[in-house]
PDB file of C-alpha atoms in Angstrom:
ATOM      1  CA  UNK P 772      10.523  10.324 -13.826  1.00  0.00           C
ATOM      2  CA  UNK P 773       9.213   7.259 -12.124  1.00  0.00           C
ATOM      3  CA  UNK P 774       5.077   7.389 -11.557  1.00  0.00           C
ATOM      4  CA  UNK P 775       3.037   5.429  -9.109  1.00  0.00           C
ATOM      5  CA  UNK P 776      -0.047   4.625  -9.496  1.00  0.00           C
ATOM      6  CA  UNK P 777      -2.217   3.249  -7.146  1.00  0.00           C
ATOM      7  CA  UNK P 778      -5.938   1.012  -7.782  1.00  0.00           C
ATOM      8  CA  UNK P 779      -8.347  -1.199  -6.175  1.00  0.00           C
ATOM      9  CA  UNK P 780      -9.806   0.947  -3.587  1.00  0.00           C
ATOM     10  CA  UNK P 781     -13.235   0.241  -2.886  1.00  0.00           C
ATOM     11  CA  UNK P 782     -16.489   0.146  -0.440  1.00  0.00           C
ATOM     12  CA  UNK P 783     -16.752  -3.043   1.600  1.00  0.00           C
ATOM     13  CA  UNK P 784     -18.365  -4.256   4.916  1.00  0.00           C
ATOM     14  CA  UNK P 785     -16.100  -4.859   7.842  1.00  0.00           C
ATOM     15  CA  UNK P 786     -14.882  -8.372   8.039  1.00  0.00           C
ATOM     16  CA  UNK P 787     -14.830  -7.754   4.203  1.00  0.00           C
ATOM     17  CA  UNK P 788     -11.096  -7.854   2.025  1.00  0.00           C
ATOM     18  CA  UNK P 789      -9.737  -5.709  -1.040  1.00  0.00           C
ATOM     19  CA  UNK P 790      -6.667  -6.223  -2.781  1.00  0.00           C
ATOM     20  CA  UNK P 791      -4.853  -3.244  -3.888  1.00  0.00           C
ATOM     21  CA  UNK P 792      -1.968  -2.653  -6.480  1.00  0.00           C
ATOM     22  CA  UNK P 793       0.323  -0.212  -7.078  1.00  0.00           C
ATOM     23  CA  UNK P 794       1.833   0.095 -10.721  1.00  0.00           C
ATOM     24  CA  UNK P 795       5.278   1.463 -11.349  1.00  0.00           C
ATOM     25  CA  UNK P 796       6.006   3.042 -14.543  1.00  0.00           C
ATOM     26  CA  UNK P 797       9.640   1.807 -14.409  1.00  0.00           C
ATOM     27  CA  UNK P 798      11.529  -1.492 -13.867  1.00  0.00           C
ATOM     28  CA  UNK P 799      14.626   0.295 -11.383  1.00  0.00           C
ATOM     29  CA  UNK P 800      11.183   0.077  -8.777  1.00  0.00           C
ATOM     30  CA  UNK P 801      12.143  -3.437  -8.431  1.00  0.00           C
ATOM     31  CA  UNK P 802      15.120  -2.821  -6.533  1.00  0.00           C
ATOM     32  CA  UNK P 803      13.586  -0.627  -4.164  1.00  0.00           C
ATOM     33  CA  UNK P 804      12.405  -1.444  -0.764  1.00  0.00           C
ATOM     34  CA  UNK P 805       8.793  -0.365  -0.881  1.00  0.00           C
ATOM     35  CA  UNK P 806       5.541   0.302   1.348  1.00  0.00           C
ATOM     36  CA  UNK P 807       2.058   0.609   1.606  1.00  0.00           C
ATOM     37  CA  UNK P 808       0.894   3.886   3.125  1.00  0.00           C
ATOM     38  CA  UNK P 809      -2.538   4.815   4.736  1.00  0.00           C
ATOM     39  CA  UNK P 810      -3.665   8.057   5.484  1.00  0.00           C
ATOM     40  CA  UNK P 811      -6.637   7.698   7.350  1.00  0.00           C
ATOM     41  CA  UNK P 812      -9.375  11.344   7.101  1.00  0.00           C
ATOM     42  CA  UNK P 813      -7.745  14.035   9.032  1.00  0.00           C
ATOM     43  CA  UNK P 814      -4.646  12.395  10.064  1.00  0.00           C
ATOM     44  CA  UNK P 815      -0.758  11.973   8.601  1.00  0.00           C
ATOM     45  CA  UNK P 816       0.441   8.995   6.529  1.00  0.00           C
ATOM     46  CA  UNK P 817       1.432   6.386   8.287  1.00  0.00           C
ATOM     47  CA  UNK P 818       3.580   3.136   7.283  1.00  0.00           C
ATOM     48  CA  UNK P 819       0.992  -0.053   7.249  1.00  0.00           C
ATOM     49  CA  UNK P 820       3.725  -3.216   5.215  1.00  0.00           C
ATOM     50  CA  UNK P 821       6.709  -3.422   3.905  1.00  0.00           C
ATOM     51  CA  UNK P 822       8.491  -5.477   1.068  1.00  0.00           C
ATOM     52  CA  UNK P 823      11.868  -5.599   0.597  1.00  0.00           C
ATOM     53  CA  UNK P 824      14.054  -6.283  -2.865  1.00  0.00           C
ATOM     54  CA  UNK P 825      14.271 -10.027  -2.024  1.00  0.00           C
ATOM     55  CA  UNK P 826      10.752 -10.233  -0.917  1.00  0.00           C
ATOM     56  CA  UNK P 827      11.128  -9.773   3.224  1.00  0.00           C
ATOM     57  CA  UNK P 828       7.944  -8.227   4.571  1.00  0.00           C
ATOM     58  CA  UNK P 829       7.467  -6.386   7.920  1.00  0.00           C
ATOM     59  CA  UNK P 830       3.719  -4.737   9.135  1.00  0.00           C
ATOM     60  CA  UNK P 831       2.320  -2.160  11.306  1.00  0.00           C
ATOM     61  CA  UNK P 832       1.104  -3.859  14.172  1.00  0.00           C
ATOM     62  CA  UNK P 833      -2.437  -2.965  13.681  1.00  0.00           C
ATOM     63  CA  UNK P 834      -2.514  -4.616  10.332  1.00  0.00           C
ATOM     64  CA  UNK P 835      -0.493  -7.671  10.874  1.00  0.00           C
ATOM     65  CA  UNK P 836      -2.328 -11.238  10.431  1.00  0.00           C
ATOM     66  CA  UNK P 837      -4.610  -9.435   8.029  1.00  0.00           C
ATOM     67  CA  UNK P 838      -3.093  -7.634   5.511  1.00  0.00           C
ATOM     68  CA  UNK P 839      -0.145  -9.003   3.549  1.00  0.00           C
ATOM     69  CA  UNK P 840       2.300  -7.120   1.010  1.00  0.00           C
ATOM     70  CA  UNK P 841       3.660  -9.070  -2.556  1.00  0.00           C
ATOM     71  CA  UNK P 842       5.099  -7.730  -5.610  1.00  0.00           C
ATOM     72  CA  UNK P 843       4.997  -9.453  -9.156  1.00  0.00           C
ATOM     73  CA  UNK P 844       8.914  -8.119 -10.483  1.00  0.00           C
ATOM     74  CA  UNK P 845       7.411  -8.504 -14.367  1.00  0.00           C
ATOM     75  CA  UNK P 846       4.723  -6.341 -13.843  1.00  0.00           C
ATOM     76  CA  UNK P 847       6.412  -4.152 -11.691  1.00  0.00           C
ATOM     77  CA  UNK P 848       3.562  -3.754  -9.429  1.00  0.00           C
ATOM     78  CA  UNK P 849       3.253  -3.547  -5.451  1.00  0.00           C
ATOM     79  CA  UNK P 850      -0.017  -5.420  -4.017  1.00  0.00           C
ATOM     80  CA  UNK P 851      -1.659  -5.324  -0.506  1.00  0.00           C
ATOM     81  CA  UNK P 852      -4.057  -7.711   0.184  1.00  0.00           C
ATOM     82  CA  UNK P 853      -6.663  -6.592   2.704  1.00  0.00           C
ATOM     83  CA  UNK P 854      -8.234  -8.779   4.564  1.00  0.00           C
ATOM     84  CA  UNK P 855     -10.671  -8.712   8.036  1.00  0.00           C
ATOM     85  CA  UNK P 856     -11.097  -4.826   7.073  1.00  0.00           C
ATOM     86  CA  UNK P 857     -12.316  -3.139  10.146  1.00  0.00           C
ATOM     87  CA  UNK P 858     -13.638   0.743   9.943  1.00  0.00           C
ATOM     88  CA  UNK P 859     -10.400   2.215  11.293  1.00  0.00           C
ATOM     89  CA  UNK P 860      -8.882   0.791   7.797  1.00  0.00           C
ATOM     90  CA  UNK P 861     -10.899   3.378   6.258  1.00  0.00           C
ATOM     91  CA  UNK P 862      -8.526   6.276   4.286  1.00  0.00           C
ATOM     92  CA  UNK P 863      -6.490   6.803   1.521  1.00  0.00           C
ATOM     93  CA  UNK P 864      -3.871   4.718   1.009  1.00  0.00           C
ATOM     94  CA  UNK P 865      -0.761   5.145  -1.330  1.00  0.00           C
ATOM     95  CA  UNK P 866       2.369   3.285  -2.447  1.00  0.00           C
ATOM     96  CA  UNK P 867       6.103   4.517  -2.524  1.00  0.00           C
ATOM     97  CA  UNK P 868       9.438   3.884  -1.394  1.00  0.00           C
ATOM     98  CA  UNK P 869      10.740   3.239   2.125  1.00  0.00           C
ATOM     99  CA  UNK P 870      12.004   4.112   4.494  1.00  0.00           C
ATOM    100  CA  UNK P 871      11.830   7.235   2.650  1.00  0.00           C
ATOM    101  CA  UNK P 872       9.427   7.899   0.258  1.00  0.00           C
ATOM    102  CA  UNK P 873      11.519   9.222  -2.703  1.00  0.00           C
ATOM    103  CA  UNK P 874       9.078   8.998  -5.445  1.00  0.00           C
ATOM    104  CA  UNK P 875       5.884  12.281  -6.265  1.00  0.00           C
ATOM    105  CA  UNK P 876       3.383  10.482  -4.670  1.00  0.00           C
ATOM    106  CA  UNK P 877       0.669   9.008  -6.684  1.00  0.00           C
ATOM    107  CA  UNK P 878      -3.002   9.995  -5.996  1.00  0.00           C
ATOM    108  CA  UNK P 879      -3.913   6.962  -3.943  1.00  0.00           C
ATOM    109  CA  UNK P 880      -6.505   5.083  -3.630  1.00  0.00           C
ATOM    110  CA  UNK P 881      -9.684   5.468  -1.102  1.00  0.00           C
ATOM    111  CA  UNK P 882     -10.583   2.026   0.718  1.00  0.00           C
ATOM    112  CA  UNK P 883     -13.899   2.714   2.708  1.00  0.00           C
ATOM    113  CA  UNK P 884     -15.518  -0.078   4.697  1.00  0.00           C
ATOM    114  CA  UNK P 885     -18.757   0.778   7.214  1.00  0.00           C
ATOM    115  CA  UNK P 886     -19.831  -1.106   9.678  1.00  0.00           C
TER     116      UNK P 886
END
């Protein structure tokens, strides 16, 4: 059974950045297309980047230019790099397969940034 989990989560000031990483216990998560989740307080998960097997990237339009998706293959691990964080960043954000997350979702990790 594959487990995600997710770190880096913080409290910063808008304008502020965070980089976030998402560990995969095994290596077959390397093959996966995968994605960065937020679920901001109150509201459903939504899809924020995207990184493909071969390293193609696509983002939610009200992250792109600011955040940016990588993965290191060896370490099997899934980072977002957060950048220009504005207050509507603030939630709970989570890592896991896409288009269809087929993985128990980890427990996140909580990104707060006042303003």
């Amino acid at each position: 059974q594959v487990q995600l989990v997710e770190s880096g989560g913080g409290l910063v000031q808008a304008g502020g950045s965070l980089r976030l990483s998402c560990k995969a216990s095994g290596s077959e998560v390397n093959l996966f297309t995968m994605a960065w989740y937020h679920q901001a307080p109150g509201k459903q998960r939504e899809m924020v980047a995207v990184i493909n097997g071969i390293g193609g990237t696509t983002y939610a339009e009200s992250v792109k230019g600011r955040f940016t998706i990588s993965r290191n293959n060896a370490e099997v691990t899934v980072y977002l790099q957060m950048n220009t964080l504005k207050s509507e960043d603030t939630g709970v954000y989570y890592c896991n397969t896409f288009p269809s997350p087929k993985i128990h979702w980890g427990q996140g990790t909580q990104v707060t940034v006042s303003s």
